[in-house]
mmCIF file of C-alpha atoms in Angstrom:
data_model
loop_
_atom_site.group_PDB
_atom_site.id
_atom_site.type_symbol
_atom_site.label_atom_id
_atom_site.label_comp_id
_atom_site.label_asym_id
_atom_site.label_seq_id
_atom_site.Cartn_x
_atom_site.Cartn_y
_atom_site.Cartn_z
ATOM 1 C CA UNK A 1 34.081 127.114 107.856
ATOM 2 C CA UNK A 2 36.702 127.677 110.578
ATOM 3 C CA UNK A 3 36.218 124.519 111.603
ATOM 4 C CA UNK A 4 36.890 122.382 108.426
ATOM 5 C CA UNK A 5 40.416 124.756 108.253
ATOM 6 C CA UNK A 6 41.225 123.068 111.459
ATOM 7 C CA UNK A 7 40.495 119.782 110.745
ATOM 8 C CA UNK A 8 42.808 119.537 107.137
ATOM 9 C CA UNK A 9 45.666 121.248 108.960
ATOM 10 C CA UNK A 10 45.491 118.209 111.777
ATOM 11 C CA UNK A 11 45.889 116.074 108.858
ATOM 12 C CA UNK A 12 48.516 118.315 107.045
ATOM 13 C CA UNK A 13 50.577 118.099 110.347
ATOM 14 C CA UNK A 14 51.076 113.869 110.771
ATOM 15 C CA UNK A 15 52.033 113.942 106.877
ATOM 16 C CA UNK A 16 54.723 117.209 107.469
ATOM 17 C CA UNK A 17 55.982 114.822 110.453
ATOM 18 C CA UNK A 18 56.309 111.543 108.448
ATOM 19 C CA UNK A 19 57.909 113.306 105.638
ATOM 20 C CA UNK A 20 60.728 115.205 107.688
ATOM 21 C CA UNK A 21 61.491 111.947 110.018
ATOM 22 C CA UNK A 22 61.571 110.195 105.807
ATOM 23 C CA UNK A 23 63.633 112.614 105.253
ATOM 24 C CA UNK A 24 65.933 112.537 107.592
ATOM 25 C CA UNK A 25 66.761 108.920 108.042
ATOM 26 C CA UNK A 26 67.248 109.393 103.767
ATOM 27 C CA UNK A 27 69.986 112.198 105.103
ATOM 28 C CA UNK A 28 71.509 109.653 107.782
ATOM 29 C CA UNK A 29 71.833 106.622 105.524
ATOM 30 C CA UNK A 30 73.657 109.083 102.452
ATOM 31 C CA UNK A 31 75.937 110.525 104.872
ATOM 32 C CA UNK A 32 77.049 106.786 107.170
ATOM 33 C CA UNK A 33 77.525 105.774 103.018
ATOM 34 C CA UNK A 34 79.603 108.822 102.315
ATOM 35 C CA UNK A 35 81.843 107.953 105.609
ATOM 36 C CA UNK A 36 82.092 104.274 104.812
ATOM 37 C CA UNK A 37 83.610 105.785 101.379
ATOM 38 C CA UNK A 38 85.662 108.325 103.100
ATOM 39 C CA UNK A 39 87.126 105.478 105.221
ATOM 40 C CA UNK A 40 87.950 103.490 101.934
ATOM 41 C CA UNK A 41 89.429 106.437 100.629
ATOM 42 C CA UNK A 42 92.006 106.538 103.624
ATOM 43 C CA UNK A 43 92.223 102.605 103.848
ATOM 44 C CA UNK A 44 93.436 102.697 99.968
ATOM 45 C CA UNK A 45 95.751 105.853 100.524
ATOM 46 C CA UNK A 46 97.359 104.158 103.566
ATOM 47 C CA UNK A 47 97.913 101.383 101.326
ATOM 48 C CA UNK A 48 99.711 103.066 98.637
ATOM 49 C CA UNK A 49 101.736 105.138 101.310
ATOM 50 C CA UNK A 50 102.885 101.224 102.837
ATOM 51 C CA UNK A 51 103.781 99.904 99.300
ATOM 52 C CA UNK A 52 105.966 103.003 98.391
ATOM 53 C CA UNK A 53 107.807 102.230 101.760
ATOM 54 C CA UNK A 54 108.026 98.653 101.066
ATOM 55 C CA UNK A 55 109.268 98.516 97.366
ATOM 56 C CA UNK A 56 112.018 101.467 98.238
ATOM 57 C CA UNK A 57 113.145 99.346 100.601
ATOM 58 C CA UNK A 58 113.553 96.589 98.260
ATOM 59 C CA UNK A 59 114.551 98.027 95.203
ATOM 60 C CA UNK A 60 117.610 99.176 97.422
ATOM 61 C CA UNK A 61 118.296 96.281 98.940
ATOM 62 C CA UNK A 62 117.353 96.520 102.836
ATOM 63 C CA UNK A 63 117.047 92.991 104.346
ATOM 64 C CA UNK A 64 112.787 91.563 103.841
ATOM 65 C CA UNK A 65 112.632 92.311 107.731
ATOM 66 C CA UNK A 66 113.607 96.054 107.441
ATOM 67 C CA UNK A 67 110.685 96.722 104.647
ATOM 68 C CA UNK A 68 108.298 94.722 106.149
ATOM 69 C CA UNK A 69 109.104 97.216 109.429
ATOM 70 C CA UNK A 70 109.099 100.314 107.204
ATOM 71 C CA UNK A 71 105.799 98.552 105.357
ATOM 72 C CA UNK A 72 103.961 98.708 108.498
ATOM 73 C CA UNK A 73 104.829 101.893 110.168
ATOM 74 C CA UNK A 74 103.307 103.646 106.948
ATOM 75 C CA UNK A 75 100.500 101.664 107.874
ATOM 76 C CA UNK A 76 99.964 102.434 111.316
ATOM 77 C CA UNK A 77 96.774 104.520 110.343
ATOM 78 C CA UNK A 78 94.783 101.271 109.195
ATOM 79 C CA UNK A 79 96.508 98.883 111.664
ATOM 80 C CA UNK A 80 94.088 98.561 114.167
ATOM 81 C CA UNK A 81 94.099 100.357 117.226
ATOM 82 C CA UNK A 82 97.298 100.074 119.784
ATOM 83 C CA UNK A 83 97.794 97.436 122.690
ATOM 84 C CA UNK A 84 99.636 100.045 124.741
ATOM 85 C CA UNK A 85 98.424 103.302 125.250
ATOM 86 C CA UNK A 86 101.864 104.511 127.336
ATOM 87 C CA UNK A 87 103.270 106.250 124.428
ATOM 88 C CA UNK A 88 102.297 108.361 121.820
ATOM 89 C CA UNK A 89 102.664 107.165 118.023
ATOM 90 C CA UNK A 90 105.814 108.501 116.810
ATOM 91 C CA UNK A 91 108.029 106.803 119.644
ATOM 92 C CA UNK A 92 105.915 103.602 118.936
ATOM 93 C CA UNK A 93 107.089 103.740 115.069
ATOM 94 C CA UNK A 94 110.729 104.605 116.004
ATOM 95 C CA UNK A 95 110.812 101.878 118.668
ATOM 96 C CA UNK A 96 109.535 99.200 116.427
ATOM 97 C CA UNK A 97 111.635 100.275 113.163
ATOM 98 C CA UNK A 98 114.589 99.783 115.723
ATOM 99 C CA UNK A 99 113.576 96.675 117.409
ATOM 100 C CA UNK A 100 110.787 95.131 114.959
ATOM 101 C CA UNK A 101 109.050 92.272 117.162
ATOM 102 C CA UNK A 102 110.877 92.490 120.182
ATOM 103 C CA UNK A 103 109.919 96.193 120.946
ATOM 104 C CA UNK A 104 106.689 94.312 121.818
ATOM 105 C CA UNK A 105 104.901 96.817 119.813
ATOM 106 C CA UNK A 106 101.963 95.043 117.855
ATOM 107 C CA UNK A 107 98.992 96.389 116.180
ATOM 108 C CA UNK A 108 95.722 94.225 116.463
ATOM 109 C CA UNK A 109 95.808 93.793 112.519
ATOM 110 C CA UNK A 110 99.436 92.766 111.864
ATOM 111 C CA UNK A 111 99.058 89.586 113.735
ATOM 112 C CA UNK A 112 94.989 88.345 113.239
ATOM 113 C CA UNK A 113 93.941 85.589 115.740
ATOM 114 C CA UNK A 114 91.334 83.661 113.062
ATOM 115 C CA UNK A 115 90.935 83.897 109.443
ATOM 116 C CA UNK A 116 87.478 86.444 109.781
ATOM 117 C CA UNK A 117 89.491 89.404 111.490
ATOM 118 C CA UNK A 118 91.919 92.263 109.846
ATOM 119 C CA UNK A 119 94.448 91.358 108.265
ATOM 120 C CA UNK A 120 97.584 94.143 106.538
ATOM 121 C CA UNK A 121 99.249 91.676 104.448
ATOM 122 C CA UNK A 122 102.722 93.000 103.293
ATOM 123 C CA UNK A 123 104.752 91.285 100.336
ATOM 124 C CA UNK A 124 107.212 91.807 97.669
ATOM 125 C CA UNK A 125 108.698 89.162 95.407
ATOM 126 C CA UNK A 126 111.780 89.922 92.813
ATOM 127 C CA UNK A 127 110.818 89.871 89.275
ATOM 128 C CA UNK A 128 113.954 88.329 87.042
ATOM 129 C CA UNK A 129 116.182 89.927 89.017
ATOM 130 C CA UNK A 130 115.742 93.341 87.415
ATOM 131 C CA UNK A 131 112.170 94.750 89.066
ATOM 132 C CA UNK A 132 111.142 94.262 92.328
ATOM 133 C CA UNK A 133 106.944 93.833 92.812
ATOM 134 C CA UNK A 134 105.329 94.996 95.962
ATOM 135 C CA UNK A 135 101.775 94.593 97.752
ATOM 136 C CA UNK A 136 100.586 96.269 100.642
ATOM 137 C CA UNK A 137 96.416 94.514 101.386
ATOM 138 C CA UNK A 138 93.980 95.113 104.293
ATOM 139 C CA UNK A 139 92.016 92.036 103.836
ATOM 140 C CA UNK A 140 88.681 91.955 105.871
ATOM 141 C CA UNK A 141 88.464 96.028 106.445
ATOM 142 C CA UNK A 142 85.738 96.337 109.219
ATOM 143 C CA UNK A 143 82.936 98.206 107.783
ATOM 144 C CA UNK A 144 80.935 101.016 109.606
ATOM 145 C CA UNK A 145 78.113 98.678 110.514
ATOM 146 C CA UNK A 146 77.258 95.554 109.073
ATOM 147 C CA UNK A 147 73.865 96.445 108.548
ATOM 148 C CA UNK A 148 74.590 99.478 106.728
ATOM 149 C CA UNK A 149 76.641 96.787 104.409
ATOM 150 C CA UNK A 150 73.500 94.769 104.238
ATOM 151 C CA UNK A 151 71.426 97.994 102.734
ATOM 152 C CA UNK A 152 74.085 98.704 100.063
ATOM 153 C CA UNK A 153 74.297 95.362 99.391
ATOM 154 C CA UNK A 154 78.073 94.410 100.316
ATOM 155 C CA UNK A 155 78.624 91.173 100.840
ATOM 156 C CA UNK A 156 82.092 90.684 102.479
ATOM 157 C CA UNK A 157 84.670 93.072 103.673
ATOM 158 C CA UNK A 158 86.379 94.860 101.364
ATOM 159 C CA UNK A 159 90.318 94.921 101.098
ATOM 160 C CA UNK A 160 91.595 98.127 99.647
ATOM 161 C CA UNK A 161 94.840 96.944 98.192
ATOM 162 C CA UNK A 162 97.708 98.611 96.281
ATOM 163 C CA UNK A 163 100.644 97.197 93.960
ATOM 164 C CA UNK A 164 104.180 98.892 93.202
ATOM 165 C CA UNK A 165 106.675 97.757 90.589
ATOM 166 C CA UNK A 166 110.605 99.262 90.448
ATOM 167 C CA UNK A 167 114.001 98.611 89.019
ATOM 168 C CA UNK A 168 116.499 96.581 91.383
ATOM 169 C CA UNK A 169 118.691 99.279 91.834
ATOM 170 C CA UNK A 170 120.610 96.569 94.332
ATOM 171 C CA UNK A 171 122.345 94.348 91.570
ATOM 172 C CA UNK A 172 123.908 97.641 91.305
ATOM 173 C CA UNK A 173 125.967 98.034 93.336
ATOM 174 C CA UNK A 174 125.242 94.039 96.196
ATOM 175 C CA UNK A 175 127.441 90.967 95.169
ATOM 176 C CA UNK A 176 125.487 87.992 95.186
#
């Protein structure tokens, strides 16, 4: 009898094994998901922080250049990461609102080499003169892993995106 006791718990102990390594890969895939959406999340916030930036700038009238500047600083976060590594990121964002280009600070996703890689597209366009429209777009977000894509069944990069409309308070107060 003692022997038959041993003999079911030898089997008991492969299926406890398979069933916790199951288990745990289950655990692994629902919590790389849950980051991928947590990284949306910030993409998408980052976005909506740039396009606030952006359409204050041109509902007030800065020159394109200064918005796109101000556009991109709030966007730092989902820019890529930095060329230079001499400074720290405040001084960067000061130095390039001051400069723009020529502070020869440049984020890896401002300025894509080919058409596949990150892109943070920045645009606003006046509306009939009395509303200004604003865009702030991460085309081609890198994912986690592209296999982790391939399980969930994502075809292409997403591009968390985020629009802004406001009065032209310029014609207030700029001559054309």
């Amino acid at each position: 009898m003692y022997h038959l006791k041993k003999q079911s718990f030898k089997r008991q102990q492969g299926s406890v094994i398979f069933e916790s390594v199951l288990s745990i890969c289950v655990l692994l895939l629902v919590f790389f998901a849950l980051f991928q959406i947590y990284r949306w999340a910030m993409a998408e916030l980052f976005c909506h922080y740039s396009v606030f930036y952006s359409t204050k700038a041109a509902s007030l009238g800065y020159r394109p250049n200064i918005g796109l500047r101000a556009a991109r600083v709030a966007a730092i976060a989902i820019s890529g990461g930095r060329s230079r590594k001499d400074s720290d990121e405040e001084s960067y964002a000061e130095s390039y609102m001051r400069n723009g280009d020529a502070s020869g600070i440049a984020y890896p996703y401002w300025h894509p080499q080919t058409a596949e890689d990150p892109c943070l597209v920045v645009a606003s366009t006046n509306l009939n003169r009395d509303k200004i429209e604003c865009l702030t777009r991460l085309e081609n977000m890198p994912l986690v892993h592209e296999v982790l894509g391939k399980v969930f069944g994502i075809t292409r990069n997403p591009s968390p995106q985020a629009e802004a409309n406001a009065y032209n308070f310029s014609k207030l107060y700029l001559k054309e």
